[in-house]
PDB file of C-alpha atoms in Angstrom:
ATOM      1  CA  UNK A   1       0.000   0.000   0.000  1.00 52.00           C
ATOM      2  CA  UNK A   2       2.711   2.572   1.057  1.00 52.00           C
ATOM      3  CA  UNK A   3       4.881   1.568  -2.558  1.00 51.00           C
ATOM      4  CA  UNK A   4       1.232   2.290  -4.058  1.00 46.00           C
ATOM      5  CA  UNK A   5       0.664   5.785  -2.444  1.00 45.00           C
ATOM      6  CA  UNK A   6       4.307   6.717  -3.246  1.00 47.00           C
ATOM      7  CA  UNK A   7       3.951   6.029  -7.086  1.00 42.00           C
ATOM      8  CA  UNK A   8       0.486   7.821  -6.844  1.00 39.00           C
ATOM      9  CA  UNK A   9       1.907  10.922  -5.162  1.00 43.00           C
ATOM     10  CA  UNK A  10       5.052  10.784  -8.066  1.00 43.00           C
ATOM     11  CA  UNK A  11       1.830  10.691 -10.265  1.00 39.00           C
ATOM     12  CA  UNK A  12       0.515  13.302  -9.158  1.00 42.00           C
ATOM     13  CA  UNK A  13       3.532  15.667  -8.940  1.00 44.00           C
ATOM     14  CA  UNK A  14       4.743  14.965 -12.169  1.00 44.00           C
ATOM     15  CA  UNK A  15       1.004  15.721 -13.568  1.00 42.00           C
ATOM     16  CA  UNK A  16       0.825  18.619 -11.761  1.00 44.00           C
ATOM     17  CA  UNK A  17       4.383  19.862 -12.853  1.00 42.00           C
ATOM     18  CA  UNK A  18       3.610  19.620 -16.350  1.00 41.00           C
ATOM     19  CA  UNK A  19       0.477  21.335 -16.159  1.00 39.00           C
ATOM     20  CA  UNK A  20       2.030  24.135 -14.239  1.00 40.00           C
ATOM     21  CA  UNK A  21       4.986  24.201 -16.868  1.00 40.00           C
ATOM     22  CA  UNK A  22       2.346  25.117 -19.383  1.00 40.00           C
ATOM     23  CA  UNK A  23       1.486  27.532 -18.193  1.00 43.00           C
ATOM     24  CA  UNK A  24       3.485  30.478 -18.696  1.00 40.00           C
ATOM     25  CA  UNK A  25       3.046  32.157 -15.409  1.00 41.00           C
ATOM     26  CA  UNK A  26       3.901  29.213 -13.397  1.00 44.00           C
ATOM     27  CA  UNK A  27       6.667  29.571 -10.996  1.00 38.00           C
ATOM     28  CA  UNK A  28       9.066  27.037 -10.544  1.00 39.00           C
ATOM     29  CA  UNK A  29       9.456  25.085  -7.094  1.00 80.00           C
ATOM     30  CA  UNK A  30      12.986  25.128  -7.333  1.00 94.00           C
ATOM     31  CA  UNK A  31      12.394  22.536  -9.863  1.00 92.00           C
ATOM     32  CA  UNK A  32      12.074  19.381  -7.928  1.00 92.00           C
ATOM     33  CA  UNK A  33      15.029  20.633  -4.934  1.00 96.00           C
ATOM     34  CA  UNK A  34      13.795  20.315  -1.318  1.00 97.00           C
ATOM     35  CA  UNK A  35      13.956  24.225   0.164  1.00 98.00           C
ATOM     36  CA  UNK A  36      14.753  22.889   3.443  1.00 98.00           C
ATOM     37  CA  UNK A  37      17.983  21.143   2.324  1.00 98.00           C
ATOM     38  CA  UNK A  38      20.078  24.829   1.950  1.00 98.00           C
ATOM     39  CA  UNK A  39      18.953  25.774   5.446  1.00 97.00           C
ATOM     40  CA  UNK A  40      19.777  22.355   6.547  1.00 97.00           C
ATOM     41  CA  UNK A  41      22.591  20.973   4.870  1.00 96.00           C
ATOM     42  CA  UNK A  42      23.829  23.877   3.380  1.00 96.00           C
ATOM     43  CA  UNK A  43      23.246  22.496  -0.213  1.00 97.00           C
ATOM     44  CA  UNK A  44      20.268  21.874  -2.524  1.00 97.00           C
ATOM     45  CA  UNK A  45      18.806  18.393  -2.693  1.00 97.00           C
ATOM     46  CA  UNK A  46      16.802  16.542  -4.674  1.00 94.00           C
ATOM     47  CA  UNK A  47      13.624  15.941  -3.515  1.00 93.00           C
ATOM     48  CA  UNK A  48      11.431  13.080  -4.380  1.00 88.00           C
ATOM     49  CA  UNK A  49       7.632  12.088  -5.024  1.00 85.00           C
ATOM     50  CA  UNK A  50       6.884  10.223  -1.079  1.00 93.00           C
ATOM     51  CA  UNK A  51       6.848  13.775   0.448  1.00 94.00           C
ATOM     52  CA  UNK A  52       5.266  16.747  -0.842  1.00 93.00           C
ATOM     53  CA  UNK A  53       3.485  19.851  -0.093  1.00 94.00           C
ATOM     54  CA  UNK A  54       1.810  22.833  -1.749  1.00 93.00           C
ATOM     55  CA  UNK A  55       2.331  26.213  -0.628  1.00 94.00           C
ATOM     56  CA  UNK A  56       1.095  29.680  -2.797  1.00 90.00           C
ATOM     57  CA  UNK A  57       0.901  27.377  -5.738  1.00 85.00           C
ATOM     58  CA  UNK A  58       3.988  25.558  -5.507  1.00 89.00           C
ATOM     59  CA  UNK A  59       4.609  21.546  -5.478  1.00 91.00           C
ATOM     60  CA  UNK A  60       7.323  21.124  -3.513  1.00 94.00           C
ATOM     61  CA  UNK A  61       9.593  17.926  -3.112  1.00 93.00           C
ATOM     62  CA  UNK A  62      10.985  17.086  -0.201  1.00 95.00           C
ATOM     63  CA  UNK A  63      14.021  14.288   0.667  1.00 96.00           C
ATOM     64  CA  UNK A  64      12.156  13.072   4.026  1.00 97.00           C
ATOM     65  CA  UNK A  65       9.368  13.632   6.145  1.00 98.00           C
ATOM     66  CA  UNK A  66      11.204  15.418   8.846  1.00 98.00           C
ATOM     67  CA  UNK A  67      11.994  17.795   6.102  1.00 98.00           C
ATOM     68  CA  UNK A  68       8.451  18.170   4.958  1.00 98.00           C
ATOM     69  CA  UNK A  69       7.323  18.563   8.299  1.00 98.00           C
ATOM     70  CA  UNK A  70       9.754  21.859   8.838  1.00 98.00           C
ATOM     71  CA  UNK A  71       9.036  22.936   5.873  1.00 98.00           C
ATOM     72  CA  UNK A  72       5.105  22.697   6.537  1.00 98.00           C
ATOM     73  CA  UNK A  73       5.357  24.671   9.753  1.00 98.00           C
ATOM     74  CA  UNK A  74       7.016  27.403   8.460  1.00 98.00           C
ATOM     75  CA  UNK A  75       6.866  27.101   4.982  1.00 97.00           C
ATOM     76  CA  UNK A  76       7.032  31.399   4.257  1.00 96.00           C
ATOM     77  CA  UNK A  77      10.401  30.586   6.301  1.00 97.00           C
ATOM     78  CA  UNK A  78      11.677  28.092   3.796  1.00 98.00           C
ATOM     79  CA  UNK A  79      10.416  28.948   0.510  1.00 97.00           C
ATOM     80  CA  UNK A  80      12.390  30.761  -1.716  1.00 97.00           C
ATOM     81  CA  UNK A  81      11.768  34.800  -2.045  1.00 96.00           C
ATOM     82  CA  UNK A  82       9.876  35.650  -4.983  1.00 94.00           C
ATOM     83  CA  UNK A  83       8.418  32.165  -5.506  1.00 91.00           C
ATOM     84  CA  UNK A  84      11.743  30.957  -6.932  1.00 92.00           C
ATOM     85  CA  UNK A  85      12.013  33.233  -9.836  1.00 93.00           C
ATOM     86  CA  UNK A  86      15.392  35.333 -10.096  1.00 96.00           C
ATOM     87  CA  UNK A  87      15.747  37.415  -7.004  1.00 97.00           C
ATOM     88  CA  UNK A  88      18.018  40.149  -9.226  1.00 97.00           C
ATOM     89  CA  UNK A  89      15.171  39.854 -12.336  1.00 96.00           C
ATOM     90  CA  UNK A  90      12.656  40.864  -9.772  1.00 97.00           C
ATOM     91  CA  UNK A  91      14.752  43.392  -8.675  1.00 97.00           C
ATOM     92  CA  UNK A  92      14.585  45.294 -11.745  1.00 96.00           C
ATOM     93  CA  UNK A  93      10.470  44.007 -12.681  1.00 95.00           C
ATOM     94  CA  UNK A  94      11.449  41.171 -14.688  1.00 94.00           C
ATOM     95  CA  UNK A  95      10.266  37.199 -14.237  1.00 92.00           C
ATOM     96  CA  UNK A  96      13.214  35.015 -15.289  1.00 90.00           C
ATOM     97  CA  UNK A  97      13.383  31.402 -14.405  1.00 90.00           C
ATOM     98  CA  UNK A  98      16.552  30.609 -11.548  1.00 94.00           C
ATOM     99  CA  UNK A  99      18.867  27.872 -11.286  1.00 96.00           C
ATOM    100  CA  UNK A 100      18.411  26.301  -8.030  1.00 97.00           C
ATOM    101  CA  UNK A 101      22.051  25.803  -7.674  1.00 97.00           C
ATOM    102  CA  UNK A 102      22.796  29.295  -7.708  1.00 98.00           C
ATOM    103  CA  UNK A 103      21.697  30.602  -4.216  1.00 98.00           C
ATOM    104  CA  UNK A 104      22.465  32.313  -1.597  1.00 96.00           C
ATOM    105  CA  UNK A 105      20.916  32.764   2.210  1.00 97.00           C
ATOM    106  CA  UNK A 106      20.427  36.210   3.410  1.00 97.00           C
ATOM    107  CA  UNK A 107      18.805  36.884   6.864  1.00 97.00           C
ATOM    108  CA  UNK A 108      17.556  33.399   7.185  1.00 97.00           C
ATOM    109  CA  UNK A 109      15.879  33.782   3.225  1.00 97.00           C
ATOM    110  CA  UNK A 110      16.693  31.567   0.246  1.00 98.00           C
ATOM    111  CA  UNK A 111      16.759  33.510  -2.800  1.00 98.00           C
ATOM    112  CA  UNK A 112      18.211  31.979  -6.295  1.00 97.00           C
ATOM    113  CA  UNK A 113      19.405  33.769  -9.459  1.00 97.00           C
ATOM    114  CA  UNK A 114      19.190  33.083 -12.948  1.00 96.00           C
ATOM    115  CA  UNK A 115      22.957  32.135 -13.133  1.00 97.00           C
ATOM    116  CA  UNK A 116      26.103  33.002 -11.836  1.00 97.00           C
ATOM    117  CA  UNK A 117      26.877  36.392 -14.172  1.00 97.00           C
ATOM    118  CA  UNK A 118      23.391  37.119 -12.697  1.00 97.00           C
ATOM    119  CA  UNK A 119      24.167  36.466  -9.090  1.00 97.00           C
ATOM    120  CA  UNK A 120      27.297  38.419  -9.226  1.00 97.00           C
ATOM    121  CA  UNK A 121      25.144  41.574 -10.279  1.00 96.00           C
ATOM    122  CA  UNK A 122      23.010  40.673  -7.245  1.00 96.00           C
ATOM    123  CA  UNK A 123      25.740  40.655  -4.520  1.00 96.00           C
ATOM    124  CA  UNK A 124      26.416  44.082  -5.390  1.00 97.00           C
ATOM    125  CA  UNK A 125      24.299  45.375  -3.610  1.00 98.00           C
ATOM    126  CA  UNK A 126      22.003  42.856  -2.058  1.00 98.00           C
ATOM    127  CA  UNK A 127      20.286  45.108   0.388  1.00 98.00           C
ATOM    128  CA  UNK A 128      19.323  47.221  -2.188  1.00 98.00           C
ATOM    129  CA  UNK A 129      18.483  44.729  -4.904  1.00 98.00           C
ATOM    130  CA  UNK A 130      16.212  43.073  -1.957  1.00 98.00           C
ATOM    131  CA  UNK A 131      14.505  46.218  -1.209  1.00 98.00           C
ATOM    132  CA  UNK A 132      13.592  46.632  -5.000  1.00 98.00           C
ATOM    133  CA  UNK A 133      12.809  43.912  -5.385  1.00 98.00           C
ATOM    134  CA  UNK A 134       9.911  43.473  -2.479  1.00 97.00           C
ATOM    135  CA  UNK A 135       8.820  46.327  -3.676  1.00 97.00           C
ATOM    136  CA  UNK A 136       8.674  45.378  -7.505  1.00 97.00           C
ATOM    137  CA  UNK A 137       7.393  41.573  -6.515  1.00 96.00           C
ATOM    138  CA  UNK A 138       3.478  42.402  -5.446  1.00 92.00           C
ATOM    139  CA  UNK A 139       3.290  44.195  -9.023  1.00 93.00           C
ATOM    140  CA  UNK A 140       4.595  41.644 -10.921  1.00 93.00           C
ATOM    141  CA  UNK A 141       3.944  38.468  -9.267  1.00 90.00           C
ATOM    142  CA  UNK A 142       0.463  38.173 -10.423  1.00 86.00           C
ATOM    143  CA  UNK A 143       1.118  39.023 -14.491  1.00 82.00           C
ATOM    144  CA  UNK A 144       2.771  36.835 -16.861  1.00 73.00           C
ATOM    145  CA  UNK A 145       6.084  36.641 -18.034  1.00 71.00           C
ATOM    146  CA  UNK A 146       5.575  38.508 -21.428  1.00 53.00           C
ATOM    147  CA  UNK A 147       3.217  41.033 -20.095  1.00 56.00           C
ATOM    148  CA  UNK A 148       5.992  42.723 -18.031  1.00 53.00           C
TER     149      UNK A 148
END
Protein backbone atom coordinates (compact mmCIF):
# COMPACT_ATOMS: atom_id res chain seq x y z
CA UNK A 1 0.00 0.00 0.00
CA UNK A 2 2.71 2.57 1.06
CA UNK A 3 4.88 1.57 -2.56
CA UNK A 4 1.23 2.29 -4.06
CA UNK A 5 0.66 5.79 -2.44
CA UNK A 6 4.31 6.72 -3.25
CA UNK A 7 3.95 6.03 -7.09
CA UNK A 8 0.49 7.82 -6.84
CA UNK A 9 1.91 10.92 -5.16
CA UNK A 10 5.05 10.78 -8.07
CA UNK A 11 1.83 10.69 -10.27
CA UNK A 12 0.51 13.30 -9.16
CA UNK A 13 3.53 15.67 -8.94
CA UNK A 14 4.74 14.96 -12.17
CA UNK A 15 1.00 15.72 -13.57
CA UNK A 16 0.82 18.62 -11.76
CA UNK A 17 4.38 19.86 -12.85
CA UNK A 18 3.61 19.62 -16.35
CA UNK A 19 0.48 21.34 -16.16
CA UNK A 20 2.03 24.13 -14.24
CA UNK A 21 4.99 24.20 -16.87
CA UNK A 22 2.35 25.12 -19.38
CA UNK A 23 1.49 27.53 -18.19
CA UNK A 24 3.49 30.48 -18.70
CA UNK A 25 3.05 32.16 -15.41
CA UNK A 26 3.90 29.21 -13.40
CA UNK A 27 6.67 29.57 -11.00
CA UNK A 28 9.07 27.04 -10.54
CA UNK A 29 9.46 25.08 -7.09
CA UNK A 30 12.99 25.13 -7.33
CA UNK A 31 12.39 22.54 -9.86
CA UNK A 32 12.07 19.38 -7.93
CA UNK A 33 15.03 20.63 -4.93
CA UNK A 34 13.80 20.31 -1.32
CA UNK A 35 13.96 24.23 0.16
CA UNK A 36 14.75 22.89 3.44
CA UNK A 37 17.98 21.14 2.32
CA UNK A 38 20.08 24.83 1.95
CA UNK A 39 18.95 25.77 5.45
CA UNK A 40 19.78 22.35 6.55
CA UNK A 41 22.59 20.97 4.87
CA UNK A 42 23.83 23.88 3.38
CA UNK A 43 23.25 22.50 -0.21
CA UNK A 44 20.27 21.87 -2.52
CA UNK A 45 18.81 18.39 -2.69
CA UNK A 46 16.80 16.54 -4.67
CA UNK A 47 13.62 15.94 -3.52
CA UNK A 48 11.43 13.08 -4.38
CA UNK A 49 7.63 12.09 -5.02
CA UNK A 50 6.88 10.22 -1.08
CA UNK A 51 6.85 13.78 0.45
CA UNK A 52 5.27 16.75 -0.84
CA UNK A 53 3.48 19.85 -0.09
CA UNK A 54 1.81 22.83 -1.75
CA UNK A 55 2.33 26.21 -0.63
CA UNK A 56 1.09 29.68 -2.80
CA UNK A 57 0.90 27.38 -5.74
CA UNK A 58 3.99 25.56 -5.51
CA UNK A 59 4.61 21.55 -5.48
CA UNK A 60 7.32 21.12 -3.51
CA UNK A 61 9.59 17.93 -3.11
CA UNK A 62 10.99 17.09 -0.20
CA UNK A 63 14.02 14.29 0.67
CA UNK A 64 12.16 13.07 4.03
CA UNK A 65 9.37 13.63 6.14
CA UNK A 66 11.20 15.42 8.85
CA UNK A 67 11.99 17.79 6.10
CA UNK A 68 8.45 18.17 4.96
CA UNK A 69 7.32 18.56 8.30
CA UNK A 70 9.75 21.86 8.84
CA UNK A 71 9.04 22.94 5.87
CA UNK A 72 5.11 22.70 6.54
CA UNK A 73 5.36 24.67 9.75
CA UNK A 74 7.02 27.40 8.46
CA UNK A 75 6.87 27.10 4.98
CA UNK A 76 7.03 31.40 4.26
CA UNK A 77 10.40 30.59 6.30
CA UNK A 78 11.68 28.09 3.80
CA UNK A 79 10.42 28.95 0.51
CA UNK A 80 12.39 30.76 -1.72
CA UNK A 81 11.77 34.80 -2.05
CA UNK A 82 9.88 35.65 -4.98
CA UNK A 83 8.42 32.17 -5.51
CA UNK A 84 11.74 30.96 -6.93
CA UNK A 85 12.01 33.23 -9.84
CA UNK A 86 15.39 35.33 -10.10
CA UNK A 87 15.75 37.41 -7.00
CA UNK A 88 18.02 40.15 -9.23
CA UNK A 89 15.17 39.85 -12.34
CA UNK A 90 12.66 40.86 -9.77
CA UNK A 91 14.75 43.39 -8.68
CA UNK A 92 14.59 45.29 -11.75
CA UNK A 93 10.47 44.01 -12.68
CA UNK A 94 11.45 41.17 -14.69
CA UNK A 95 10.27 37.20 -14.24
CA UNK A 96 13.21 35.02 -15.29
CA UNK A 97 13.38 31.40 -14.40
CA UNK A 98 16.55 30.61 -11.55
CA UNK A 99 18.87 27.87 -11.29
CA UNK A 100 18.41 26.30 -8.03
CA UNK A 101 22.05 25.80 -7.67
CA UNK A 102 22.80 29.30 -7.71
CA UNK A 103 21.70 30.60 -4.22
CA UNK A 104 22.46 32.31 -1.60
CA UNK A 105 20.92 32.76 2.21
CA UNK A 106 20.43 36.21 3.41
CA UNK A 107 18.80 36.88 6.86
CA UNK A 108 17.56 33.40 7.18
CA UNK A 109 15.88 33.78 3.23
CA UNK A 110 16.69 31.57 0.25
CA UNK A 111 16.76 33.51 -2.80
CA UNK A 112 18.21 31.98 -6.30
CA UNK A 113 19.41 33.77 -9.46
CA UNK A 114 19.19 33.08 -12.95
CA UNK A 115 22.96 32.14 -13.13
CA UNK A 116 26.10 33.00 -11.84
CA UNK A 117 26.88 36.39 -14.17
CA UNK A 118 23.39 37.12 -12.70
CA UNK A 119 24.17 36.47 -9.09
CA UNK A 120 27.30 38.42 -9.23
CA UNK A 121 25.14 41.57 -10.28
CA UNK A 122 23.01 40.67 -7.24
CA UNK A 123 25.74 40.66 -4.52
CA UNK A 124 26.42 44.08 -5.39
CA UNK A 125 24.30 45.38 -3.61
CA UNK A 126 22.00 42.86 -2.06
CA UNK A 127 20.29 45.11 0.39
CA UNK A 128 19.32 47.22 -2.19
CA UNK A 129 18.48 44.73 -4.90
CA UNK A 130 16.21 43.07 -1.96
CA UNK A 131 14.50 46.22 -1.21
CA UNK A 132 13.59 46.63 -5.00
CA UNK A 133 12.81 43.91 -5.38
CA UNK A 134 9.91 43.47 -2.48
CA UNK A 135 8.82 46.33 -3.68
CA UNK A 136 8.67 45.38 -7.51
CA UNK A 137 7.39 41.57 -6.52
CA UNK A 138 3.48 42.40 -5.45
CA UNK A 139 3.29 44.20 -9.02
CA UNK A 140 4.60 41.64 -10.92
CA UNK A 141 3.94 38.47 -9.27
CA UNK A 142 0.46 38.17 -10.42
CA UNK A 143 1.12 39.02 -14.49
CA UNK A 144 2.77 36.83 -16.86
CA UNK A 145 6.08 36.64 -18.03
CA UNK A 146 5.57 38.51 -21.43
CA UNK A 147 3.22 41.03 -20.09
CA UNK A 148 5.99 42.72 -18.03
Amino acid sequence: MRKINGILATFLVLFSASTFAAEENATPALRGYDPVSYHTIGTPAMGNGNYVSQYEGQHYLFINKENKKIFDNNPNKYAPAYGGWCAFGVSVNKKFHADPHVWEIVDGKLYVNLDNKIKGMWIQDIPGNIKKANKAWSKIKPKLMTTL
